[in-house]
């Protein structure tokens, strides 16, 4: 098995898709550093909670040092999952909310990935997965700023892939549709929670992308609920 004994960093690890990815990786025998502001409370010898605020370069650098101290300098997988969305009409979007979303959704990918790429190049192996959103492929009414960040993630992911593939490093973009997580809590959505995808299914797909032949490079992967509105009425 490709995964067993490898080491991964997962950001946004305390809940939702990030937590599900951590649990799936641990089940496959991967050592995981879970970066988040809140401790998910996982009790596993192969798991280490690392306190991190991905909006802060200083916090990211400290989290990386703590990860290396725990697991060593070889990090095989990076799942850039941390993200947030603040709904607002375009003209009502607060500049501070715009900046918060870009720092979390886009800047963090740059700040974290740049720390890992040199050692991945040296090892001639690595896989970076950027968790984006369907909003990174289409505009979304009421989420202009969020959609802008996810479109930026798309461009960044594609460029990273083109630059790093010759060094044995895979870069994959994952674009989930509506998923039953805290993201939609208290928000109106056309897709009822029971018709959304489950975080554990997203996690299984992500881990399957990691468990691939060294010469197999998955690019953009869209994940969508089958019946977002439920079964049609007869």
Coordinates of N, CA and C in Angstrom, one line a residue, residues 96-196:
X96 N -12.9 44.0 5.2 CA -12.2 43.1 6.2 C -12.6 41.6 5.9
X97 N -13.9 41.4 5.5 CA -14.4 40.0 5.2 C -13.7 39.6 3.9
X98 N -13.6 40.4 2.9 CA -12.8 40.1 1.7 C -11.4 39.6 2.0
X99 N -10.7 40.4 2.8 CA -9.4 40.1 3.2 C -9.2 38.8 4.0
X100 N -10.2 38.6 4.9 CA -10.2 37.4 5.7 C -10.3 36.2 4.9
X101 N -11.2 36.2 3.9 CA -11.4 35.1 3.0 C -10.2 34.8 2.1
X102 N -9.6 35.9 1.6 CA -8.4 35.7 0.8 C -7.2 35.1 1.6
X103 N -7.1 35.6 2.8 CA -6.0 35.2 3.7 C -6.1 33.7 4.0
X104 N -7.4 33.3 4.3 CA -7.6 31.9 4.7 C -7.7 31.0 3.5
X105 N -8.4 31.3 2.4 CA -8.6 30.4 1.3 C -7.5 30.4 0.3
X106 N -6.8 31.5 0.1 CA -5.7 31.6 -0.9 C -4.3 31.7 -0.4
X107 N -4.1 32.7 0.5 CA -2.8 33.0 1.0 C -2.2 31.8 1.7
X108 N -3.0 31.1 2.5 CA -2.5 30.0 3.3 C -2.0 28.9 2.4
X109 N -2.5 28.7 1.3 CA -2.0 27.7 0.4 C -0.6 28.0 0.0
X110 N -0.4 29.3 -0.4 CA 1.0 29.7 -0.7 C 1.9 29.6 0.4
X111 N 1.5 30.1 1.6 CA 2.4 30.2 2.7 C 2.8 28.8 3.2
X112 N 1.9 27.8 3.2 CA 2.2 26.5 3.7 C 2.9 25.7 2.6
X113 N 2.5 25.7 1.4 CA 3.0 24.9 0.3 C 4.5 25.2 0.1
X114 N 4.8 26.5 0.2 CA 6.2 26.9 -0.1 C 7.2 26.4 0.9
X115 N 6.7 26.0 2.1 CA 7.6 25.4 3.1 C 7.9 24.0 2.8
X116 N 6.9 23.3 2.2 CA 7.0 21.9 2.0 C 7.7 21.5 0.6
X117 N 7.5 22.4 -0.4 CA 8.0 22.0 -1.7 C 9.5 21.7 -1.7
X118 N 10.4 22.5 -1.1 CA 11.8 22.2 -1.2 C 12.2 20.7 -0.7
X119 N 11.6 20.3 0.4 CA 11.9 18.9 0.8 C 11.2 17.9 0.0
X120 N 10.0 18.2 -0.6 CA 9.4 17.3 -1.5 C 10.3 17.1 -2.8
X121 N 10.8 18.2 -3.3 CA 11.7 18.2 -4.4 C 12.9 17.3 -4.1
X122 N 13.5 17.5 -2.9 CA 14.7 16.7 -2.5 C 14.3 15.2 -2.5
X123 N 13.1 14.9 -2.0 CA 12.7 13.5 -1.9 C 12.2 12.9 -3.2
X124 N 12.0 13.8 -4.2 CA 11.4 13.4 -5.5 C 10.1 12.8 -5.3
X125 N 9.3 13.3 -4.4 CA 8.0 12.7 -4.1 C 7.2 13.7 -3.2
X126 N 5.9 13.7 -3.5 CA 5.0 14.5 -2.7 C 3.7 14.7 -3.5
X127 N 2.6 15.0 -2.7 CA 1.3 15.2 -3.3 C 0.6 16.3 -2.5
X128 N 0.3 17.4 -3.2 CA -0.4 18.5 -2.6 C -1.8 18.5 -3.1
X129 N -2.8 18.5 -2.2 CA -4.2 18.6 -2.7 C -4.8 19.8 -2.1
X130 N -5.3 20.7 -3.0 CA -6.0 21.9 -2.6 C -7.5 21.7 -2.7
X131 N -8.1 21.8 -1.6 CA -9.6 21.6 -1.5 C -10.2 23.0 -1.9
X132 N -10.8 23.0 -3.1 CA -11.4 24.3 -3.5 C -13.0 24.1 -3.3
X133 N -13.7 24.4 -4.4 CA -15.2 24.4 -4.3 C -15.7 24.5 -5.7
X134 N -16.9 24.0 -5.9 CA -17.6 24.3 -7.2 C -17.6 25.8 -7.5
X135 N -17.6 26.6 -6.4 CA -17.5 28.0 -6.6 C -16.2 28.5 -7.3
X136 N -15.2 27.6 -7.3 CA -14.0 27.9 -8.0 C -14.1 27.7 -9.5
X137 N -15.2 27.2 -10.0 CA -15.4 26.9 -11.4 C -16.6 27.7 -11.9
X138 N -17.5 28.1 -11.1 CA -18.7 28.9 -11.5 C -18.9 30.1 -10.5
X139 N -19.5 31.1 -11.0 CA -19.9 32.2 -10.1 C -21.0 31.8 -9.2
X140 N -21.2 32.3 -8.0 CA -22.2 32.0 -7.1 C -22.9 33.3 -6.6
X141 N -24.2 33.4 -6.8 CA -24.9 34.6 -6.4 C -24.8 34.7 -4.8
X142 N -24.5 35.8 -4.4 CA -24.4 36.1 -2.9 C -23.1 35.6 -2.3
X143 N -22.2 35.1 -3.1 CA -20.9 34.7 -2.6 C -19.8 35.1 -3.6
X144 N -19.9 36.4 -4.0 CA -18.9 36.9 -5.0 C -17.5 36.8 -4.5
X145 N -17.3 37.3 -3.3 CA -15.9 37.3 -2.7 C -15.4 35.8 -2.5
X146 N -16.2 35.0 -2.0 CA -15.9 33.6 -1.8 C -15.5 32.9 -3.1
X147 N -16.4 33.2 -4.1 CA -16.1 32.6 -5.4 C -14.8 33.1 -6.0
X148 N -14.5 34.4 -5.7 CA -13.3 35.0 -6.2 C -12.1 34.3 -5.6
X149 N -12.1 34.0 -4.3 CA -11.0 33.2 -3.7 C -10.9 31.9 -4.3
X150 N -12.0 31.2 -4.5 CA -11.9 29.8 -5.0 C -11.4 29.8 -6.5
X151 N -11.8 30.8 -7.3 CA -11.2 30.9 -8.6 C -9.7 31.2 -8.6
X152 N -9.3 31.9 -7.6 CA -7.8 32.1 -7.4 C -7.1 30.8 -7.0
X153 N -7.8 30.0 -6.2 CA -7.2 28.7 -5.9 C -7.1 27.8 -7.1
X154 N -8.0 27.9 -8.0 CA -8.0 27.2 -9.3 C -6.7 27.5 -10.1
X155 N -6.5 28.8 -10.3 CA -5.3 29.3 -11.0 C -4.0 28.9 -10.3
X156 N -4.0 29.1 -9.0 CA -2.8 28.7 -8.3 C -2.5 27.2 -8.4
X157 N -3.5 26.4 -8.2 CA -3.4 24.9 -8.3 C -2.9 24.5 -9.7
X158 N -3.4 25.1 -10.7 CA -3.0 24.7 -12.1 C -1.5 25.1 -12.3
X159 N -1.1 26.3 -11.8 CA 0.2 26.7 -12.0 C 1.2 25.9 -11.2
X160 N 0.8 25.6 -10.0 CA 1.7 24.7 -9.1 C 1.9 23.3 -9.8
X161 N 0.8 22.8 -10.3 CA 0.9 21.5 -11.0 C 1.9 21.5 -12.2
X162 N 1.8 22.6 -13.0 CA 2.7 22.7 -14.1 C 4.1 22.9 -13.7
X163 N 4.4 23.6 -12.6 CA 5.8 23.8 -12.2 C 6.4 22.6 -11.5
X164 N 5.6 21.8 -10.7 CA 6.1 20.8 -9.8 C 6.1 19.4 -10.3
X165 N 5.3 19.1 -11.4 CA 5.2 17.8 -11.9 C 6.5 17.2 -12.3
X166 N 7.4 18.0 -12.8 CA 8.7 17.5 -13.3 C 9.7 17.1 -12.1
X167 N 9.3 17.5 -10.9 CA 10.1 17.2 -9.7 C 9.5 16.0 -8.9
X168 N 8.5 15.3 -9.5 CA 7.9 14.2 -8.8 C 6.8 14.6 -7.8
X169 N 6.3 15.8 -7.9 CA 5.3 16.3 -7.0 C 4.0 16.4 -7.7
X170 N 3.0 15.8 -7.2 CA 1.7 15.9 -7.7 C 0.9 17.1 -7.1
X171 N 0.1 17.8 -7.9 CA -0.8 18.8 -7.3 C -2.2 18.6 -7.9
X172 N -3.1 18.5 -7.0 CA -4.5 18.1 -7.5 C -5.5 19.1 -6.9
X173 N -6.4 19.6 -7.7 CA -7.5 20.4 -7.2 C -8.8 19.6 -7.0
X174 N -9.4 19.7 -5.9 CA -10.7 19.0 -5.6 C -11.8 20.1 -5.4
X175 N -12.9 19.9 -6.1 CA -14.0 20.8 -6.2 C -15.3 20.2 -5.7
X176 N -15.5 20.2 -4.4 CA -16.8 19.7 -3.9 C -18.0 20.6 -4.1
X177 N -19.1 20.0 -4.4 CA -20.3 20.8 -4.4 C -20.9 20.8 -3.0
X178 N -22.2 21.0 -2.8 CA -22.7 21.2 -1.5 C -22.5 19.9 -0.6
X179 N -21.9 20.2 0.5 CA -21.5 19.1 1.5 C -22.1 19.4 2.8
X180 N -22.6 18.5 3.5 CA -23.3 18.7 4.8 C -22.3 18.9 5.9
X181 N -21.8 20.2 6.0 CA -20.8 20.6 7.0 C -21.3 21.9 7.7
X182 N -20.5 22.4 8.6 CA -20.8 23.6 9.3 C -20.9 24.8 8.3
X183 N -20.4 24.7 7.1 CA -20.4 25.8 6.2 C -21.8 26.3 5.9
X184 N -22.8 25.4 5.9 CA -24.1 25.8 5.6 C -25.0 26.1 6.8
X185 N -24.5 25.9 8.0 CA -25.3 26.1 9.2 C -25.9 27.5 9.3
X186 N -27.2 27.5 9.4 CA -27.9 28.8 9.6 C -28.0 29.6 8.3
X187 N -27.7 29.0 7.1 CA -27.8 29.7 5.9 C -28.8 29.1 5.0
X188 N -29.4 29.9 4.2 CA -30.4 29.4 3.2 C -29.6 28.8 2.0
X189 N -30.1 27.6 1.6 CA -29.5 27.0 0.5 C -30.6 26.2 -0.3
X190 N -30.5 26.1 -1.6 CA -31.5 25.4 -2.4 C -31.4 23.9 -2.2
X191 N -30.2 23.4 -1.6 CA -30.1 22.0 -1.4 C -30.3 21.6 0.0
X192 N -31.3 20.9 0.3 CA -31.5 20.5 1.7 C -30.3 19.6 2.3
X193 N -30.0 19.7 3.5 CA -28.9 19.0 4.1 C -28.9 17.5 3.8
X194 N -30.1 16.9 3.8 CA -30.1 15.5 3.6 C -29.8 15.1 2.1
X195 N -29.8 16.1 1.2 CA -29.4 15.8 -0.2 C -28.0 16.2 -0.5
X196 N -27.3 16.8 0.5 CA -25.9 17.2 0.3 C -25.0 15.9 0.4

